[in-house]
Amino acid sequence: MSLRWRSNGDLLCAAKTLDEPNDTYIDDRLHYKLSVELKVVIPRDDEPRSGVWNWVEKKQ
């Protein structure tokens, strides 16, 4: 699953959203690396409906 990183900072499922000017496209391979291997992005609880993903906050 690909993601769109909006210029306002939103991280969205690319399949569930339309592209907008200045979006950065995150392809399937990089999304896998970020979510599964590095665990730095996670889906919001309502992601199946909203398509929203979040960056994991750094633990102190």
Short mmCIF file of C-alpha atoms in Angstrom, two decimals:
data_model
loop_
_atom_site.label_atom_id
_atom_site.label_comp_id
_atom_site.label_asym_id
_atom_site.label_seq_id
_atom_site.Cartn_x
_atom_site.Cartn_y
_atom_site.Cartn_z
CA MET A 1 0.00 0.00 0.00
CA SER A 2 1.37 3.38 -0.99
CA LEU A 3 1.12 6.57 1.02
CA ARG A 4 0.86 10.28 0.25
CA TRP A 5 2.75 12.71 2.44
CA ARG A 6 1.00 16.05 2.13
CA SER A 7 2.85 19.35 2.36
CA ASN A 8 0.80 20.08 5.51
CA GLY A 9 2.30 16.96 7.14
CA ASP A 10 -0.66 14.58 6.72
CA LEU A 11 0.23 10.99 5.89
CA LEU A 12 -2.56 9.29 3.92
CA CYS A 13 -3.31 6.03 2.15
CA ALA A 14 -2.71 6.70 -1.55
CA ALA A 15 -5.44 4.27 -2.63
CA LYS A 16 -8.08 6.11 -0.59
CA THR A 17 -7.13 9.70 -1.45
CA LEU A 18 -6.68 11.82 -4.54
CA ASP A 19 -3.30 13.34 -5.24
CA GLU A 20 -2.78 17.03 -4.61
CA PRO A 21 -0.07 19.41 -5.75
CA ASN A 22 3.15 19.03 -3.74
CA ASP A 23 2.28 15.55 -2.38
CA THR A 24 5.26 13.29 -1.86
CA TYR A 25 4.42 9.77 -3.03
CA ILE A 26 5.71 6.93 -0.84
CA ASP A 27 5.70 3.69 -2.83
CA ASP A 28 4.85 0.23 -1.51
CA ARG A 29 8.46 -0.75 -0.89
CA LEU A 30 9.30 2.34 1.16
CA HIS A 31 5.98 2.12 3.01
CA TYR A 32 6.84 -1.48 3.99
CA LYS A 33 10.26 -0.35 5.23
CA LEU A 34 8.76 2.51 7.28
CA SER A 35 5.87 0.53 8.78
CA VAL A 36 7.10 -3.05 9.16
CA GLU A 37 10.88 -2.86 9.40
CA LEU A 38 11.49 0.52 11.04
CA LYS A 39 8.08 0.84 12.74
CA VAL A 40 8.02 4.63 12.36
CA VAL A 41 4.55 4.93 10.76
CA ILE A 42 1.35 3.33 12.04
CA PRO A 43 -2.26 3.42 10.86
CA ARG A 44 -4.74 5.45 12.86
CA ASP A 45 -7.42 3.30 14.51
CA ASP A 46 -9.98 4.33 11.89
CA GLU A 47 -7.58 3.98 8.94
CA PRO A 48 -9.87 1.59 7.01
CA ARG A 49 -12.36 4.47 6.79
CA SER A 50 -10.15 7.57 7.01
CA GLY A 51 -6.95 6.42 5.29
CA VAL A 52 -4.90 8.32 7.88
CA TRP A 53 -1.48 7.14 9.03
CA ASN A 54 0.68 8.70 11.74
CA TRP A 55 4.36 9.02 12.42
CA VAL A 56 5.34 7.27 15.65
CA GLU A 57 6.40 9.79 18.26
CA LYS A 58 9.92 9.39 19.58
CA LYS A 59 10.01 7.91 23.07
CA GLN A 60 12.04 9.84 25.60
#
